[in-house]
Structure formats: C-alpha cells, structure tokens
C-alpha cells in the first residue's frame, strides 16, 4: 500500500521500540527504497566480550519480521540455552540474550574484529535478513552513553537494565561524541531527503545521541527538507521506558510541549496525539506548526494509519511549498 501522489525520500531518526513501531507502518506507505533509518548507537555496549547494539537490533529484527513484540527486545521464540549454561557456570549475565540473538552479536563482533566498520556489518546484516530499507548507525565510532544519577555516574545498560531506570537522572554524557563522525551515508541521506522524521523515541537517550554527532543537528537546522517529529509523550505519559521520568527529573514539564521545545531549533512540524489537542496553540506559538494524529500504535492498523497521516501531512506541506515557489 503506497500513498498516491509524489513519492518522497524520507530519512528517519530512530531509537528502539517506539521508532520500530512507526517504521513498521511507514514501510507499508512509502516504497522501502525511499527510506533510510539513522539509528542511535549510544546504548551499544560489550556483553561477555560481544558488541551489542540494542537499538540497531530492535530495528533490524522488527524489519526482518523476527522481533519479539512482547518483550521489545530479542528474537521471537528464541531459546536461552547459552544464557542458562552461563548461569550454571556461575556467571551473572544480567542482560538477557537469547541464542538466535547471540548469533547476531557473534557475527557483528567477529566482523568488527576483522576490521569492518559498524555500518558495513549493519549493511551485511540487512542483506542477510532480506531488508531493503537502508539502516545506518548514526556513527561508526563507539559513543557510549553515561547516565549521571543521584547514585553516581552509570553506564547506560547498568542504569537501564540492571537498575531498571530507578536512580534519578541528572544528565548524560555521550563519551567521545565530539570527535565522532556521522557514519557514511548519514549526511548524504539527510541531504537527499524530502522529509526527515524524528520517530517517537526517547528525546534524551535515543534521539539526543544522534543529534549530538557533529554535523547532524546543523544539517537538520540548515536542511531544505521538511523536518517533522512525532511526540513520544501522549497525555503526559510515555508509552514505555523512562521518557516521562527523565523529563521530570531534568526539570521539564512532562508533556509533548516539552519534547517539542527540545527540538524547536530544527523542527518544521510536530505531530502530537489527538489527546493533546489542547497543547497545539502553546506549541505553535514557539514558531512551529503542529498537527494532531492518533499516535498510539497498539496494532498494525494503528501503525499504518499514523504513517499514512504523517505522509499526508508531509505531502500537504510539500504542496504548500511548491505553491509558494510558483
Ligand atoms: P527504546 O530504546 O526501546 O526505549 O526506544 P525508543 O526511544 O524508540 O522508545 C521509547 C519511546 O517510544 C517512549 O518515549 C515511548 O513513549 C515511545 N513510544 C512507544 N510506543 C509508542 C506509541 O505507540 N506511540 C507513541 N507516540 N510513542 C510511543
């Protein structure tokens, strides 16, 4: 199913689950060749010596149709023989990795060790999984997220998985980000895009690291493409994860308006849920155009409907711009 009218090239900035849900709908509306997804790698880490990229894998498994939708991580129907054996050997592998998932990390680590870049491994994993959508890590350099909390500075997975996001957050460091370069294809895909979509992902730990890679935020600010973001906050709540608590702990209002404020320097359009229609006037007054849509993606039909409405908004915008230049 594709939307009639002009086919547009879209680049999307993505974290994990929220983004994967939206892209699942978007690929049904836009030809896959027209999509490039730029994915957060700030939560990448080493597990038992293996290089694990949680957001890349969530996107990859989702597009390959093998994601475990119940957990939001890992491969559907996976077994845990290796993990159980590690327990028997006295290890405490607090990060859950199934056997088929493990194969991805072995494959990635083996190729990284042999000198491949992360983008080359990712491309290869896409081909092996039959994925035609371009999936790019935001950078090929490791830029691990550190979370500054009232319990001290924690590595991202220590905060997120081991401590279940309970320590109050004071800020973040993306180690090495100042000298990281966008991965090959990232700036090119932003330059070629008719529209850039910031997926409904955590603005601090999923989108924040992408925007922190030198050159990406300025490319969005200067872009002639329409830059649109979808709020990950609906009615003052996050659907999953610590977005709402982080907004509060960092001194923001817990609302879609606060997310818009974090992006306002580069954003043209912001999509809030219909439940947040009352916020539209306030957000618009920041010089940003705001649209409402049903943004809760609980079913496949809801994912497709949101993608359809977002593409329609973008096409209306493109039509207006064409009208202005005539
Ligand atoms: P993570 O790395 O898996 O935590 O993934 P993301 O950063 O992509 O996703 C977390 C964010 O996605 C949270 O802020 C959620 O509120 C948001 N999210 C998840 N599902 C939905 C949904 O159905 N609709 C909207 N609008 N946001 C969602």
mmCIF file of C-alpha atoms and ligand atoms in Angstrom:
data_model
loop_
_atom_site.group_PDB
_atom_site.id
_atom_site.type_symbol
_atom_site.label_atom_id
_atom_site.label_comp_id
_atom_site.label_asym_id
_atom_site.label_seq_id
_atom_site.Cartn_x
_atom_site.Cartn_y
_atom_site.Cartn_z
ATOM 1 C CA UNK A 1 0.000 0.000 0.000
ATOM 2 C CA UNK A 2 1.526 3.338 -1.010
ATOM 3 C CA UNK A 3 0.120 6.813 -0.857
ATOM 4 C CA UNK A 4 -0.794 8.214 -4.257
ATOM 5 C CA UNK A 5 0.944 11.382 -5.334
ATOM 6 C CA UNK A 6 4.576 12.301 -5.199
ATOM 7 C CA UNK A 7 6.937 9.688 -3.845
ATOM 8 C CA UNK A 8 9.166 11.244 -1.295
ATOM 9 C CA UNK A 9 12.537 10.278 0.076
ATOM 10 C CA UNK A 10 12.406 10.036 3.834
ATOM 11 C CA UNK A 11 15.208 9.849 6.379
ATOM 12 C CA UNK A 12 14.134 8.850 9.880
ATOM 13 C CA UNK A 13 15.985 9.297 13.171
ATOM 14 C CA UNK A 14 15.302 6.306 15.371
ATOM 15 C CA UNK A 15 15.789 4.775 18.785
ATOM 16 C CA UNK A 16 14.355 1.341 19.521
ATOM 17 C CA UNK A 17 10.784 0.253 20.115
ATOM 18 C CA UNK A 18 8.820 3.493 19.502
ATOM 19 C CA UNK A 19 10.693 4.030 16.259
ATOM 20 C CA UNK A 20 10.391 0.400 15.161
ATOM 21 C CA UNK A 21 6.605 0.559 15.567
ATOM 22 C CA UNK A 22 6.347 3.690 13.448
ATOM 23 C CA UNK A 23 8.658 2.374 10.725
ATOM 24 C CA UNK A 24 6.626 -0.842 10.562
ATOM 25 C CA UNK A 25 3.702 1.330 9.438
ATOM 26 C CA UNK A 26 5.753 3.673 7.275
ATOM 27 C CA UNK A 27 7.208 0.861 5.151
ATOM 28 C CA UNK A 28 3.631 -0.008 4.153
ATOM 29 C CA UNK A 29 3.035 3.536 2.875
ATOM 30 C CA UNK A 30 6.337 4.535 1.269
ATOM 31 C CA UNK A 31 8.414 2.318 -1.065
ATOM 32 C CA UNK A 32 11.190 0.761 1.010
ATOM 33 C CA UNK A 33 13.912 2.097 -1.322
ATOM 34 C CA UNK A 34 12.852 5.641 -0.389
ATOM 35 C CA UNK A 35 13.514 5.132 3.317
ATOM 36 C CA UNK A 36 16.741 5.481 5.285
ATOM 37 C CA UNK A 37 16.807 4.994 9.028
ATOM 38 C CA UNK A 38 19.557 6.611 11.099
ATOM 39 C CA UNK A 39 19.760 4.710 14.362
ATOM 40 C CA UNK A 40 21.037 5.583 17.835
ATOM 41 C CA UNK A 41 24.140 3.681 18.919
ATOM 42 C CA UNK A 42 24.651 5.420 22.277
ATOM 43 C CA UNK A 43 23.348 2.378 24.157
ATOM 44 C CA UNK A 44 25.782 -0.032 22.433
ATOM 45 C CA UNK A 45 27.963 -1.952 24.859
ATOM 46 C CA UNK A 46 30.085 -5.059 25.323
ATOM 47 C CA UNK A 47 28.457 -8.129 26.827
ATOM 48 C CA UNK A 48 30.718 -11.110 27.596
ATOM 49 C CA UNK A 49 33.142 -9.649 25.036
ATOM 50 C CA UNK A 50 30.485 -9.283 22.337
ATOM 51 C CA UNK A 51 29.476 -5.967 20.748
ATOM 52 C CA UNK A 52 25.738 -5.457 21.288
ATOM 53 C CA UNK A 53 23.732 -2.701 19.560
ATOM 54 C CA UNK A 54 20.252 -2.780 21.144
ATOM 55 C CA UNK A 55 18.554 -0.110 19.016
ATOM 56 C CA UNK A 56 20.055 -1.290 15.723
ATOM 57 C CA UNK A 57 18.939 -4.823 16.556
ATOM 58 C CA UNK A 58 15.417 -3.758 17.536
ATOM 59 C CA UNK A 59 15.048 -2.028 14.163
ATOM 60 C CA UNK A 60 16.712 -4.892 12.299
ATOM 61 C CA UNK A 61 14.667 -7.656 13.950
ATOM 62 C CA UNK A 62 11.456 -5.664 13.518
ATOM 63 C CA UNK A 63 12.033 -5.076 9.803
ATOM 64 C CA UNK A 64 13.078 -8.709 9.373
ATOM 65 C CA UNK A 65 9.792 -9.750 10.988
ATOM 66 C CA UNK A 66 11.512 -11.709 13.765
ATOM 67 C CA UNK A 67 11.313 -9.240 16.690
ATOM 68 C CA UNK A 68 9.832 -10.321 19.986
ATOM 69 C CA UNK A 69 6.970 -7.835 20.259
ATOM 70 C CA UNK A 70 6.114 -8.926 23.812
ATOM 71 C CA UNK A 71 9.472 -8.056 25.362
ATOM 72 C CA UNK A 72 10.506 -5.242 22.985
ATOM 73 C CA UNK A 73 13.939 -6.860 22.652
ATOM 74 C CA UNK A 74 15.387 -10.016 21.160
ATOM 75 C CA UNK A 75 14.111 -12.537 18.650
ATOM 76 C CA UNK A 76 10.625 -14.005 18.764
ATOM 77 C CA UNK A 77 10.504 -17.576 20.062
ATOM 78 C CA UNK A 78 14.193 -17.543 20.967
ATOM 79 C CA UNK A 79 15.699 -20.129 23.301
ATOM 80 C CA UNK A 80 18.103 -19.314 26.139
ATOM 81 C CA UNK A 81 20.413 -22.366 26.272
ATOM 82 C CA UNK A 82 23.616 -20.309 26.220
ATOM 83 C CA UNK A 83 22.352 -17.918 28.907
ATOM 84 C CA UNK A 84 21.198 -20.802 31.131
ATOM 85 C CA UNK A 85 24.560 -22.513 30.729
ATOM 86 C CA UNK A 86 26.306 -19.265 31.737
ATOM 87 C CA UNK A 87 24.184 -19.283 34.911
ATOM 88 C CA UNK A 88 25.272 -22.886 35.568
ATOM 89 C CA UNK A 89 28.872 -21.766 35.148
ATOM 90 C CA UNK A 90 28.357 -19.199 37.895
ATOM 91 C CA UNK A 91 28.130 -16.091 35.709
ATOM 92 C CA UNK A 92 25.554 -13.414 36.358
ATOM 93 C CA UNK A 93 24.549 -12.449 32.825
ATOM 94 C CA UNK A 94 22.028 -9.805 33.934
ATOM 95 C CA UNK A 95 21.464 -8.784 30.315
ATOM 96 C CA UNK A 96 19.080 -11.253 28.656
ATOM 97 C CA UNK A 97 20.365 -12.575 25.334
ATOM 98 C CA UNK A 98 18.710 -15.485 23.545
ATOM 99 C CA UNK A 99 20.506 -17.989 21.342
ATOM 100 C CA UNK A 100 19.478 -16.594 17.943
ATOM 101 C CA UNK A 101 20.112 -13.044 19.195
ATOM 102 C CA UNK A 102 23.540 -14.236 20.355
ATOM 103 C CA UNK A 103 24.354 -15.221 16.785
ATOM 104 C CA UNK A 104 23.868 -11.584 15.684
ATOM 105 C CA UNK A 105 26.341 -10.375 18.312
ATOM 106 C CA UNK A 106 28.864 -13.093 17.420
ATOM 107 C CA UNK A 107 28.546 -12.189 13.727
ATOM 108 C CA UNK A 108 28.898 -8.461 14.422
ATOM 109 C CA UNK A 109 31.822 -8.839 16.821
ATOM 110 C CA UNK A 110 33.688 -11.226 14.518
ATOM 111 C CA UNK A 111 33.411 -8.793 11.592
ATOM 112 C CA UNK A 112 34.252 -5.718 13.685
ATOM 113 C CA UNK A 113 37.335 -7.567 14.938
ATOM 114 C CA UNK A 114 38.348 -8.346 11.371
ATOM 115 C CA UNK A 115 38.252 -4.614 10.586
ATOM 116 C CA UNK A 116 34.750 -3.986 9.234
ATOM 117 C CA UNK A 117 33.039 -0.759 10.273
ATOM 118 C CA UNK A 118 29.743 -0.901 12.172
ATOM 119 C CA UNK A 119 27.938 0.434 9.096
ATOM 120 C CA UNK A 120 29.418 -2.322 6.935
ATOM 121 C CA UNK A 121 28.348 -5.015 9.417
ATOM 122 C CA UNK A 122 24.887 -3.437 9.648
ATOM 123 C CA UNK A 123 24.559 -3.400 5.858
ATOM 124 C CA UNK A 124 25.553 -7.040 5.735
ATOM 125 C CA UNK A 125 23.054 -7.965 8.477
ATOM 126 C CA UNK A 126 20.345 -6.166 6.481
ATOM 127 C CA UNK A 127 21.188 -8.179 3.362
ATOM 128 C CA UNK A 128 21.286 -11.462 5.321
ATOM 129 C CA UNK A 129 17.855 -10.623 6.775
ATOM 130 C CA UNK A 130 16.337 -9.594 3.431
ATOM 131 C CA UNK A 131 15.875 -5.937 4.470
ATOM 132 C CA UNK A 132 15.872 -3.405 1.627
ATOM 133 C CA UNK A 133 15.434 -0.305 3.794
ATOM 134 C CA UNK A 134 18.733 1.473 4.461
ATOM 135 C CA UNK A 135 19.642 1.155 8.129
ATOM 136 C CA UNK A 136 22.603 3.295 9.190
ATOM 137 C CA UNK A 137 24.232 3.553 12.592
ATOM 138 C CA UNK A 138 24.491 7.264 13.467
ATOM 139 C CA UNK A 139 28.278 6.871 13.651
ATOM 140 C CA UNK A 140 30.835 4.088 13.292
ATOM 141 C CA UNK A 141 32.672 5.201 16.453
ATOM 142 C CA UNK A 142 31.628 3.914 19.856
ATOM 143 C CA UNK A 143 29.984 6.777 21.795
ATOM 144 C CA UNK A 144 28.718 5.063 24.962
ATOM 145 C CA UNK A 145 26.082 6.931 26.949
ATOM 146 C CA UNK A 146 26.886 7.627 30.580
ATOM 147 C CA UNK A 147 23.945 8.462 32.819
ATOM 148 C CA UNK A 148 24.656 10.885 35.669
ATOM 149 C CA UNK A 149 22.304 9.990 38.507
ATOM 150 C CA UNK A 150 21.816 10.528 42.216
ATOM 151 C CA UNK A 151 23.567 7.125 42.583
ATOM 152 C CA UNK A 152 26.610 8.364 40.662
ATOM 153 C CA UNK A 153 27.592 8.015 37.017
ATOM 154 C CA UNK A 154 26.384 4.756 35.478
ATOM 155 C CA UNK A 155 26.955 3.051 32.164
ATOM 156 C CA UNK A 156 23.749 3.109 30.146
ATOM 157 C CA UNK A 157 22.823 -0.584 30.485
ATOM 158 C CA UNK A 158 23.633 -0.516 34.207
ATOM 159 C CA UNK A 159 21.090 2.310 34.559
ATOM 160 C CA UNK A 160 18.556 0.946 32.060
ATOM 161 C CA UNK A 161 18.580 -2.813 32.530
ATOM 162 C CA UNK A 162 20.330 -3.658 35.798
ATOM 163 C CA UNK A 163 18.809 -0.802 37.833
ATOM 164 C CA UNK A 164 15.572 -0.587 35.821
ATOM 165 C CA UNK A 165 15.857 3.220 35.414
ATOM 166 C CA UNK A 166 15.275 3.790 39.151
ATOM 167 C CA UNK A 167 18.083 6.270 40.002
ATOM 168 C CA UNK A 168 17.052 9.889 39.376
ATOM 169 C CA UNK A 169 18.782 11.279 36.306
ATOM 170 C CA UNK A 170 20.820 14.498 36.382
ATOM 171 C CA UNK A 171 22.284 14.445 32.868
ATOM 172 C CA UNK A 172 24.108 12.459 30.210
ATOM 173 C CA UNK A 173 27.498 12.236 28.560
ATOM 174 C CA UNK A 174 27.939 10.575 25.191
ATOM 175 C CA UNK A 175 31.588 9.611 25.519
ATOM 176 C CA UNK A 176 33.713 10.538 22.521
ATOM 177 C CA UNK A 177 30.852 12.200 20.644
ATOM 178 C CA UNK A 178 32.773 15.430 19.981
ATOM 179 C CA UNK A 179 35.229 13.589 17.762
ATOM 180 C CA UNK A 180 32.763 11.097 16.253
ATOM 181 C CA UNK A 181 31.828 11.487 12.599
ATOM 182 C CA UNK A 182 28.440 10.641 11.116
ATOM 183 C CA UNK A 183 28.577 7.169 9.554
ATOM 184 C CA UNK A 184 28.947 7.051 5.761
ATOM 185 C CA UNK A 185 25.596 7.859 4.184
ATOM 186 C CA UNK A 186 24.113 9.712 7.164
ATOM 187 C CA UNK A 187 24.648 13.299 5.983
ATOM 188 C CA UNK A 188 24.051 12.196 2.387
ATOM 189 C CA UNK A 189 20.675 10.686 3.255
ATOM 190 C CA UNK A 190 19.684 13.832 5.182
ATOM 191 C CA UNK A 191 20.718 15.983 2.217
ATOM 192 C CA UNK A 192 18.800 13.815 -0.265
ATOM 193 C CA UNK A 193 15.634 13.581 1.842
ATOM 194 C CA UNK A 194 12.448 15.458 1.023
ATOM 195 C CA UNK A 195 11.437 14.909 4.628
ATOM 196 C CA UNK A 196 13.178 13.953 7.847
ATOM 197 C CA UNK A 197 11.072 12.257 10.517
ATOM 198 C CA UNK A 198 12.170 12.180 14.138
ATOM 199 C CA UNK A 199 10.463 8.999 15.344
ATOM 200 C CA UNK A 200 8.573 8.819 18.645
ATOM 201 C CA UNK A 201 11.642 7.846 20.661
ATOM 202 C CA UNK A 202 13.171 8.973 23.928
ATOM 203 C CA UNK A 203 14.456 12.508 23.194
ATOM 204 C CA UNK A 204 17.350 12.249 25.669
ATOM 205 C CA UNK A 205 18.836 8.780 25.223
ATOM 206 C CA UNK A 206 17.653 7.754 21.749
ATOM 207 C CA UNK A 207 17.413 10.952 19.683
ATOM 208 C CA UNK A 208 19.823 13.003 21.857
ATOM 209 C CA UNK A 209 22.925 10.956 20.918
ATOM 210 C CA UNK A 210 22.049 11.144 17.192
ATOM 211 C CA UNK A 211 21.691 14.929 17.405
ATOM 212 C CA UNK A 212 24.983 15.053 19.316
ATOM 213 C CA UNK A 213 27.047 13.591 16.471
ATOM 214 C CA UNK A 214 28.863 16.604 14.978
ATOM 215 C CA UNK A 215 27.161 17.781 11.811
ATOM 216 C CA UNK A 216 23.777 16.096 12.246
ATOM 217 C CA UNK A 217 21.911 18.776 14.207
ATOM 218 C CA UNK A 218 23.290 21.547 11.980
ATOM 219 C CA UNK A 219 22.334 19.535 8.878
ATOM 220 C CA UNK A 220 18.754 19.427 10.193
ATOM 221 C CA UNK A 221 18.751 23.153 11.000
ATOM 222 C CA UNK A 222 20.001 24.048 7.537
ATOM 223 C CA UNK A 223 18.036 21.415 5.656
ATOM 224 C CA UNK A 224 15.574 22.335 2.935
ATOM 225 C CA UNK A 225 13.711 19.109 3.755
ATOM 226 C CA UNK A 226 10.653 19.313 5.976
ATOM 227 C CA UNK A 227 11.699 18.127 9.432
ATOM 228 C CA UNK A 228 8.832 16.564 11.380
ATOM 229 C CA UNK A 229 8.834 14.908 14.806
ATOM 230 C CA UNK A 230 6.201 12.659 16.374
ATOM 231 C CA UNK A 231 5.728 13.044 20.100
ATOM 232 C CA UNK A 232 6.680 10.016 22.218
ATOM 233 C CA UNK A 233 4.617 11.540 25.041
ATOM 234 C CA UNK A 234 0.836 11.193 24.962
ATOM 235 C CA UNK A 235 -1.322 12.912 27.578
ATOM 236 C CA UNK A 236 1.713 13.482 29.802
ATOM 237 C CA UNK A 237 2.712 9.807 29.744
ATOM 238 C CA UNK A 238 5.337 7.770 27.934
ATOM 239 C CA UNK A 239 4.119 4.511 26.439
ATOM 240 C CA UNK A 240 7.267 2.698 27.520
ATOM 241 C CA UNK A 241 10.547 3.465 29.256
ATOM 242 C CA UNK A 242 11.846 6.464 31.171
ATOM 243 C CA UNK A 243 10.977 9.375 28.831
ATOM 244 C CA UNK A 244 8.409 10.866 31.242
ATOM 245 C CA UNK A 245 10.522 10.405 34.376
ATOM 246 C CA UNK A 246 13.572 11.874 32.620
ATOM 247 C CA UNK A 247 11.596 14.923 31.504
ATOM 248 C CA UNK A 248 10.510 15.500 35.119
ATOM 249 C CA UNK A 249 13.902 14.754 36.697
ATOM 250 C CA UNK A 250 15.619 17.155 34.305
ATOM 251 C CA UNK A 251 13.234 19.954 35.230
ATOM 252 C CA UNK A 252 10.863 19.859 32.262
ATOM 253 C CA UNK A 253 7.103 19.740 32.148
ATOM 254 C CA UNK A 254 6.044 16.162 31.339
ATOM 255 C CA UNK A 255 4.258 16.836 28.090
ATOM 256 C CA UNK A 256 4.545 16.752 24.334
ATOM 257 C CA UNK A 257 5.215 20.515 24.513
ATOM 258 C CA UNK A 258 8.444 19.864 26.418
ATOM 259 C CA UNK A 259 9.598 17.397 23.734
ATOM 260 C CA UNK A 260 8.847 19.988 21.020
ATOM 261 C CA UNK A 261 10.951 22.521 22.921
ATOM 262 C CA UNK A 262 13.941 20.150 22.829
ATOM 263 C CA UNK A 263 13.761 20.042 19.012
ATOM 264 C CA UNK A 264 12.487 23.521 18.186
ATOM 265 C CA UNK A 265 15.747 24.813 16.649
ATOM 266 C CA UNK A 266 15.443 22.436 13.684
ATOM 267 C CA UNK A 267 11.802 21.383 13.559
ATOM 268 C CA UNK A 268 9.200 22.483 10.991
ATOM 269 C CA UNK A 269 6.302 20.282 12.075
ATOM 270 C CA UNK A 270 5.386 18.475 15.275
ATOM 271 C CA UNK A 271 2.749 15.756 15.494
ATOM 272 C CA UNK A 272 1.007 15.328 18.835
ATOM 273 C CA UNK A 273 -1.653 12.846 19.772
ATOM 274 C CA UNK A 274 -5.281 13.897 19.373
ATOM 275 C CA UNK A 275 -5.488 13.621 23.172
ATOM 276 C CA UNK A 276 -3.051 16.559 23.322
ATOM 277 C CA UNK A 277 -5.031 18.840 21.005
ATOM 278 C CA UNK A 278 -5.215 21.416 23.811
ATOM 279 C CA UNK A 279 -1.416 21.860 23.630
ATOM 280 C CA UNK A 280 -1.374 22.792 19.944
ATOM 281 C CA UNK A 281 -1.765 26.555 20.452
ATOM 282 C CA UNK A 282 1.011 26.672 23.020
ATOM 283 C CA UNK A 283 3.490 24.693 20.914
ATOM 284 C CA UNK A 284 2.625 26.625 17.744
ATOM 285 C CA UNK A 285 3.414 29.859 19.487
ATOM 286 C CA UNK A 286 7.051 28.743 19.538
ATOM 287 C CA UNK A 287 7.040 29.259 15.763
ATOM 288 C CA UNK A 288 6.390 25.651 14.949
ATOM 289 C CA UNK A 289 3.448 24.148 13.035
ATOM 290 C CA UNK A 290 1.644 21.434 14.956
ATOM 291 C CA UNK A 291 -0.734 18.729 13.749
ATOM 292 C CA UNK A 292 -2.712 16.136 15.649
ATOM 293 C CA UNK A 293 -2.978 12.449 14.754
ATOM 294 C CA UNK A 294 -3.782 9.172 16.512
ATOM 295 C CA UNK A 295 -0.226 8.398 17.643
ATOM 296 C CA UNK A 296 -0.792 5.362 19.871
ATOM 297 C CA UNK A 297 0.460 2.413 17.795
ATOM 298 C CA UNK A 298 -1.082 -0.540 19.614
ATOM 299 C CA UNK A 299 -1.998 -2.507 16.486
ATOM 300 C CA UNK A 300 -0.684 -2.923 12.951
ATOM 301 C CA UNK A 301 -3.686 -0.926 11.700
ATOM 302 C CA UNK A 302 -2.787 1.934 14.069
ATOM 303 C CA UNK A 303 0.853 1.915 12.903
ATOM 304 C CA UNK A 304 -0.207 2.120 9.267
ATOM 305 C CA UNK A 305 -2.797 4.806 9.974
ATOM 306 C CA UNK A 306 -0.293 7.022 11.802
ATOM 307 C CA UNK A 307 2.232 6.592 8.977
ATOM 308 C CA UNK A 308 -0.474 7.393 6.415
ATOM 309 C CA UNK A 309 -1.462 10.581 8.249
ATOM 310 C CA UNK A 310 2.161 11.674 8.696
ATOM 311 C CA UNK A 311 2.904 11.177 4.991
ATOM 312 C CA UNK A 312 -0.266 13.083 4.140
ATOM 313 C CA UNK A 313 0.864 15.971 6.383
ATOM 314 C CA UNK A 314 4.249 15.954 4.627
ATOM 315 C CA UNK A 315 2.663 15.898 1.181
ATOM 316 C CA UNK A 316 0.375 18.819 2.091
ATOM 317 C CA UNK A 317 3.460 20.680 3.297
ATOM 318 C CA UNK A 318 5.333 19.899 0.060
ATOM 319 C CA UNK A 319 2.290 21.109 -1.897
ATOM 320 C CA UNK A 320 2.282 24.408 0.042
ATOM 321 C CA UNK A 321 5.983 24.913 -0.613
ATOM 322 C CA UNK A 322 5.502 24.200 -4.334
ATOM 323 C CA UNK A 323 2.675 26.761 -4.322
ATOM 324 C CA UNK A 324 4.913 29.376 -2.693
ATOM 325 C CA UNK A 325 7.647 28.983 -5.306
ATOM 326 C CA UNK A 326 5.280 29.298 -8.299
HETATM 327 P P1 LIG B 1 13.856 2.173 23.386
HETATM 328 O O1 LIG B 1 15.314 2.421 23.065
HETATM 329 O O2 LIG B 1 13.375 0.824 23.004
HETATM 330 O O3 LIG B 1 13.408 2.618 24.756
HETATM 331 O O4 LIG B 1 13.112 3.010 22.313
HETATM 332 P P2 LIG B 1 12.653 4.407 21.892
HETATM 333 O O5 LIG B 1 13.446 5.523 22.463
HETATM 334 O O6 LIG B 1 12.457 4.358 20.411
HETATM 335 O O7 LIG B 1 11.218 4.339 22.523
HETATM 336 C C1 LIG B 1 10.810 4.833 23.737
HETATM 337 C C2 LIG B 1 9.788 5.915 23.484
HETATM 338 O O8 LIG B 1 8.857 5.483 22.493
HETATM 339 C C3 LIG B 1 8.988 6.249 24.712
HETATM 340 O O9 LIG B 1 9.095 7.634 24.947
HETATM 341 C C4 LIG B 1 7.556 5.892 24.330
HETATM 342 O O10 LIG B 1 6.593 6.787 24.861
HETATM 343 C C5 LIG B 1 7.582 5.963 22.838
HETATM 344 N N1 LIG B 1 6.564 5.099 22.258
HETATM 345 C C6 LIG B 1 6.497 3.752 22.333
HETATM 346 N N2 LIG B 1 5.357 3.319 21.737
HETATM 347 C C7 LIG B 1 4.711 4.426 21.264
HETATM 348 C C8 LIG B 1 3.478 4.633 20.583
HETATM 349 O O11 LIG B 1 2.733 3.702 20.257
HETATM 350 N N3 LIG B 1 3.150 5.926 20.257
HETATM 351 C C9 LIG B 1 3.951 6.989 20.608
HETATM 352 N N4 LIG B 1 3.554 8.227 20.275
HETATM 353 N N5 LIG B 1 5.108 6.823 21.285
HETATM 354 C C10 LIG B 1 5.482 5.561 21.604
#
